Structures are given as structure tokens and as C-alpha cells.
Short mmCIF file of C-alpha atoms in Angstrom, two decimals:
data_model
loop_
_atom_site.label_atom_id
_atom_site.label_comp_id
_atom_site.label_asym_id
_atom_site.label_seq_id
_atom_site.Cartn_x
_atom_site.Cartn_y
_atom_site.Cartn_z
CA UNK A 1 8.06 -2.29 -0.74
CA UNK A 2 6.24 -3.16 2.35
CA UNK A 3 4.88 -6.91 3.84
CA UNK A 4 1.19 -5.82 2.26
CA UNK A 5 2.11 -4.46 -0.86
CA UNK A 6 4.62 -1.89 -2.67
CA UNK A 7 4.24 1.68 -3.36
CA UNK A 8 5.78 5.36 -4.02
CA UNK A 9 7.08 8.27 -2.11
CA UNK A 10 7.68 11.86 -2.33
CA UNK A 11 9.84 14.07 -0.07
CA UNK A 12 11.27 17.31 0.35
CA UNK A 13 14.09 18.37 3.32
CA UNK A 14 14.89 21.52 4.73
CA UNK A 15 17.88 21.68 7.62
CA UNK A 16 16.78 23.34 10.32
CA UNK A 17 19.84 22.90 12.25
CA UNK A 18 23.32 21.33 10.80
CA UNK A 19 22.47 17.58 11.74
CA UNK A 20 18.57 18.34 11.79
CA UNK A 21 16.40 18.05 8.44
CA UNK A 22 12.25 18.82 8.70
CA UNK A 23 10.43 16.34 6.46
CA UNK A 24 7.80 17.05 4.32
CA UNK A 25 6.04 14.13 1.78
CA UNK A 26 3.44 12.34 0.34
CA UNK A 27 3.32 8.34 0.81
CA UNK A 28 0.93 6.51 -2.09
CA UNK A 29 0.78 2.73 -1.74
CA UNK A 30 -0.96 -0.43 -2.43
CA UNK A 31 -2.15 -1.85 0.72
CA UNK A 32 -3.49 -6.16 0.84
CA UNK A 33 -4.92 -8.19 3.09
CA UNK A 34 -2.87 -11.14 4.39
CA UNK A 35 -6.09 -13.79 3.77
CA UNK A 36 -6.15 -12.60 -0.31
CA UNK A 37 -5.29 -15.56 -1.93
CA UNK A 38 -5.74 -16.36 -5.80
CA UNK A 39 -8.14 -18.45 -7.07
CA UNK A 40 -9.17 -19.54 -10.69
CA UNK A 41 -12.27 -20.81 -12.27
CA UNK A 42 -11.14 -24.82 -12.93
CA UNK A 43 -13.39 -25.20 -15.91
CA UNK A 44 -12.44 -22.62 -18.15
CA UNK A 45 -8.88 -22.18 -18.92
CA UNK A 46 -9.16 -18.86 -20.51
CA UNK A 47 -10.42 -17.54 -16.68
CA UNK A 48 -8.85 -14.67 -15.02
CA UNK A 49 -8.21 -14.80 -11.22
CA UNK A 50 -9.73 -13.40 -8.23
CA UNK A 51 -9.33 -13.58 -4.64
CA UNK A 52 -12.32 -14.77 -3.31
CA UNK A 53 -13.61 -13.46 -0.11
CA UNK A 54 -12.30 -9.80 -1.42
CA UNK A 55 -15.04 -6.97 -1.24
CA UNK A 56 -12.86 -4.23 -1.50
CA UNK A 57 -9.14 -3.28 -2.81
CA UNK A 58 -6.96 -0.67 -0.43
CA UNK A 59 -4.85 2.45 -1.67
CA UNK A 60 -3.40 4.58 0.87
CA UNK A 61 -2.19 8.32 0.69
CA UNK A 62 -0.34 9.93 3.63
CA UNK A 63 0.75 13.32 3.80
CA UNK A 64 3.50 13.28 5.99
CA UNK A 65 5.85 15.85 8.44
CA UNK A 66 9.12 14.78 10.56
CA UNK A 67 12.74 14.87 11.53
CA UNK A 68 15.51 13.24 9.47
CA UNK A 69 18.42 13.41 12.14
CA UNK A 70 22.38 12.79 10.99
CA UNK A 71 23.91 10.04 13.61
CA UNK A 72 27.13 9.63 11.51
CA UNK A 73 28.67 11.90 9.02
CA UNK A 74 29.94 10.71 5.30
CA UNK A 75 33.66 11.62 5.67
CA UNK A 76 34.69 10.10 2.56
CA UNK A 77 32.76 10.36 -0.67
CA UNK A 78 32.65 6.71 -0.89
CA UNK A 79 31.34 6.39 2.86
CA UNK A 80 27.71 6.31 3.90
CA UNK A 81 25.86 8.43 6.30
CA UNK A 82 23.44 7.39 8.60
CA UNK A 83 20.43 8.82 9.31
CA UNK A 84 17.41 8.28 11.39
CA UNK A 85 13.83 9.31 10.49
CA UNK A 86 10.09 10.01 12.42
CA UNK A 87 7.22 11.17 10.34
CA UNK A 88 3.54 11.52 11.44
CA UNK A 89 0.03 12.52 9.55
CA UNK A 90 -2.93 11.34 8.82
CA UNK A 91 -3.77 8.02 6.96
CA UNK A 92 -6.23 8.08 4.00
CA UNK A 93 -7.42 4.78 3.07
CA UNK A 94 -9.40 4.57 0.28
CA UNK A 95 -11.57 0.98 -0.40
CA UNK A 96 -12.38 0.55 -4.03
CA UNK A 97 -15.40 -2.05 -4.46
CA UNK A 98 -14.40 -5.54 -6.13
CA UNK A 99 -16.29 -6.08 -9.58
CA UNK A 100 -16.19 -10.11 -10.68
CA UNK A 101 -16.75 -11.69 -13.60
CA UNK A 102 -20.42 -14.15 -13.21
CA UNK A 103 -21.14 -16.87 -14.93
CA UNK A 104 -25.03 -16.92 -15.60
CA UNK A 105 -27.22 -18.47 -15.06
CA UNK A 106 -25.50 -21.85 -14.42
CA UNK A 107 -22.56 -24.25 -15.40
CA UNK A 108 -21.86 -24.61 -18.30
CA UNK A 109 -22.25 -20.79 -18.79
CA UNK A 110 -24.48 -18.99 -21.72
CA UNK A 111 -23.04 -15.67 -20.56
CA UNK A 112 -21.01 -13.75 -18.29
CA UNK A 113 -21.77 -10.48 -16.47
CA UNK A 114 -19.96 -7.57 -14.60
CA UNK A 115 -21.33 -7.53 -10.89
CA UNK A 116 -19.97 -5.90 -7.28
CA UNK A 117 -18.60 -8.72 -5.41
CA UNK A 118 -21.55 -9.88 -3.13
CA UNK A 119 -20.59 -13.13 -0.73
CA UNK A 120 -24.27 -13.67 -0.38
CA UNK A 121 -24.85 -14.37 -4.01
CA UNK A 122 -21.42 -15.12 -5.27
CA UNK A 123 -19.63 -18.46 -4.56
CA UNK A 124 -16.63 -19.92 -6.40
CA UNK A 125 -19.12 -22.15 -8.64
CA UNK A 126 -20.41 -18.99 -10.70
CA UNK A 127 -17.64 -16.47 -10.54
CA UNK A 128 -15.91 -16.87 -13.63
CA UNK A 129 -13.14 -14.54 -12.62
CA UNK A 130 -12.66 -10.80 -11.94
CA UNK A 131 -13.10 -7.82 -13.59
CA UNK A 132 -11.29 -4.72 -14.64
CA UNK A 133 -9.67 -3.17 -11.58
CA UNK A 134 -10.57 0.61 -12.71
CA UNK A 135 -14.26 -0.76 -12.50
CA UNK A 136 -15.80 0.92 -9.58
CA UNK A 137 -13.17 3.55 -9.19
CA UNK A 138 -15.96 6.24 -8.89
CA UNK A 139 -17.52 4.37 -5.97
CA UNK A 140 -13.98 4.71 -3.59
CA UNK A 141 -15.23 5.36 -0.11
CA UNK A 142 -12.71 7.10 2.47
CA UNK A 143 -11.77 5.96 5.61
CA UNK A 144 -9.64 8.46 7.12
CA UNK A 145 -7.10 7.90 9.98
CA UNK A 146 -3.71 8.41 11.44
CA UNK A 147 0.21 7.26 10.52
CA UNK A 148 3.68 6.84 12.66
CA UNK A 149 7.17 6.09 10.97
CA UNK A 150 10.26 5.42 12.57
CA UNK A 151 13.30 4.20 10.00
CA UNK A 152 17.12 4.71 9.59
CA UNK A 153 17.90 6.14 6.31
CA UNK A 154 21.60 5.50 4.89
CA UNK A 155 22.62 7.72 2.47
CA UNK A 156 25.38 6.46 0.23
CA UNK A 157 25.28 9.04 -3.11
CA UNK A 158 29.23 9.68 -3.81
CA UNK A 159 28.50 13.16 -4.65
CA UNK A 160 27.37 16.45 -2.53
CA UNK A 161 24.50 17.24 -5.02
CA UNK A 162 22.96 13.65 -5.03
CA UNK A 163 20.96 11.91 -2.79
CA UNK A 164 20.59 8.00 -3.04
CA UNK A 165 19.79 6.12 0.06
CA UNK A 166 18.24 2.88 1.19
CA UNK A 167 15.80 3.42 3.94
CA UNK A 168 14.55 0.83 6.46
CA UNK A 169 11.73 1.13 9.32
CA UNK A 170 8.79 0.50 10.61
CA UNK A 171 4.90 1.82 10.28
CA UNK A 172 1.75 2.07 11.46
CA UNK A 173 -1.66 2.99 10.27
CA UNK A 174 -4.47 3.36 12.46
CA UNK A 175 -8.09 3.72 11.86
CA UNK A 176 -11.35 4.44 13.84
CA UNK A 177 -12.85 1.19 12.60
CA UNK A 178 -11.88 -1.79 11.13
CA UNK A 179 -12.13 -1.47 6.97
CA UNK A 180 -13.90 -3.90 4.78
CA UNK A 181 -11.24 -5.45 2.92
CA UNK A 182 -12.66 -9.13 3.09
CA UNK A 183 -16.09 -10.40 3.27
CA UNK A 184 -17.22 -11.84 6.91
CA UNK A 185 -17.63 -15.55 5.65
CA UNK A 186 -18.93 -17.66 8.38
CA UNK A 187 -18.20 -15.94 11.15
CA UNK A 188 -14.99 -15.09 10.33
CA UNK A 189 -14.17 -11.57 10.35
CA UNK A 190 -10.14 -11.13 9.35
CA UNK A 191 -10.51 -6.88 8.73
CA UNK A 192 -8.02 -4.81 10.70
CA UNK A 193 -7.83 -1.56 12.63
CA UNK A 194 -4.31 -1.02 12.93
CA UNK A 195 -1.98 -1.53 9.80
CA UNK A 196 1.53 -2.49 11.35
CA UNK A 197 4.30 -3.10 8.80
CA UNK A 198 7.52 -2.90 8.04
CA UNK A 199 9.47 -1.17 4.58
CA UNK A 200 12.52 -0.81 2.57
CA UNK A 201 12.73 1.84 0.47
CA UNK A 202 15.22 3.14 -2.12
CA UNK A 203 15.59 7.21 -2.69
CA UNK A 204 17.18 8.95 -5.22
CA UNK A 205 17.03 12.72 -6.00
CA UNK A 206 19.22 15.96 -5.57
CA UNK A 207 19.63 18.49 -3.07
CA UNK A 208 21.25 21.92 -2.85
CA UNK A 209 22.62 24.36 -0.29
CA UNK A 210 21.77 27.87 -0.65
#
């Protein structure tokens, strides 16, 4: 979990020395804007919600290398060893266009349609609320970019073949532009270059020594 959202990681160590681990893995995660807030359609109960404002919805995949560095050792199988981590790669963001829900052609409604969010044409008096989220999927537009990690890692499995850890740092995304997450409404422009954000994470796997 991370302040914008939640999502999954995949890693694989290999000890290069006997404190030193190289890092390799594969970050997938839900990424929101701060200014998303929920709204609902107040004359029809049966109205799903939608954060108005929203043109697009944010995934982002990093492929990731580093250093996972012992500090302390476990010297009891009920002790915990500490760890800290770096990892660097690039940062793919991928914006998925919202779809709403409009009301047509005026209150009270004769029928609703599917449309791409437009803040030109759609207000909160004729969006009736929003639509599936896999509509659009084929219209994801990359925005490609770069990623920094710092964290300390504690590692507290009470066995030599386990690995389960609670991991706690600091990121940052950075991007060549700002991306389109929100709609510019009057004059207000709220999009971000630079994603910074902190994470707890909980790891479990195995590991083996050959």
C-alpha cells in the first residue's frame, strides 16, 4: 500500500557478496490523484459513482534492479534482520480514458449512454454515474519515465528457507511531462510530474542456498 493507491510486487535476490543481495522485480500498482473525490448522481438512488473532474485512471509497471544490504544479522530464529534496500528503472505509466454514464438528453432522463469523459460537455447535472472500468482499456496511452526506491526491509521468517518481511520506504516517479489524470477545470491544473510517495509492504516467499 502506498498514499495514492495499493498494488503488487515481484522480486528475485541473488547474493553477490555475504551481506550484499542484487535485486531484480517487477512493481504493478494502482496509482490516484489526491483531488479524486466521489460523487453521486442525487436524483437517482440506483446511481453509481464517479469522480468528477477524472479524464483518465493511472496503472504503473516498473521493472526494477538494486541492492538489498544486511545491517543486522538474525541471530536467533525468533529475531529479525534488518535490511536496507535501493532500486532504480524506468516508470511506465499507463492512463486509461474515463467512460461515464450520461443522462440524455435532459433531467428527468429517457436514456442513458456510454461516453469518454469530456469536461466540456459533461457536468454533474447529466452524468448519471460511471461506467465499466475495463471500458477503454484498448485506448491506454503510455507515458514512460523513471523510478528511485530507498526502504529498510525487516525480515522476521523463523525459518532459513522462508522469507517474510515488512518493508518500509520511500519512492519516486518521474516523468517528462505532467500526465492527464484530471481535467483542467477553470484554470486549475492539479496533474503532476513527479510522483513522491511513501509504502509499506509485506513479502513472503522462499529462498535457497546452493
Amino acid at each position: 500500500i502506498h498514499g495514492d493507491g495499493w498494488g503488487i510486487t515481484f522480486q528475485y535476490g541473488k547474493y553477490a557478496t555475504a551481506r550484499d543481495r542484487t535485486m531484480f522485480g517487477i512493481d504493478i500498482l494502482a496509482m490516484k490523484h489526491p483531488k479524486e473525490l466521489k460523487s453521486y448522481n442525487p436524483n437517482y438512488q440506483d446511481a453509481r459513482g464517479y469522480f468528477y473532474g477524472k479524464l483518465n485512471s493511472m496503472m504503473v509497471v516498473r521493472p526494477t534492479i538494486g541492492r538489498k544490504h544486511r545491517i543486522t544479522e538474525k541471530i536467533r530464529r525468533s529475531g529479525v534482520e534488518v535490511n536496507y534496500v535501493w532500486s532504480i528503472g524506468p516508470s511506465l505509466g499507463l492512463l486509461k480514458p474515463v467512460y461515464l454514464q450520461i443522462g440524455e438528453p435532459s433531467f428527468p432522463y429517457q436514456y442513458v449512454v456510454t461516453e469518454r469523459y469530456d469536461p466540456a460537455e459533461h457536468f454533474a447535472d447529466n452524468i448519471f454515474g460511471r461506467a465499466s472500468w475495463f471500458k477503454g482499456f484498448g485506448e491506454m496511452a503510455l507515458y514512460p519515465g523513471a523510478f528511485g526506491r530507498f526502504a529498510f526491509n525487516f525480515e522476521y521468517a523463523n525459518d532459513n528457507t522462508g522469507i517474510r518481511a515488512l518493508e518500509a520506504g520511500v519512492t519516486m516517479d518521474a516523468y517528462g511531462k505532467k500526465l492527464p489524470q484530471m481535467a483542467v477545470l477553470e484554470g486549475e491544473d492539479y496533474n503532476k510530474q513527479y510522483f513522491l510517495g511513501f509504502y509499506l509492504a509485506v513479502h513472503f516467499g522462499a529462498k535457497s542456498i546452493r
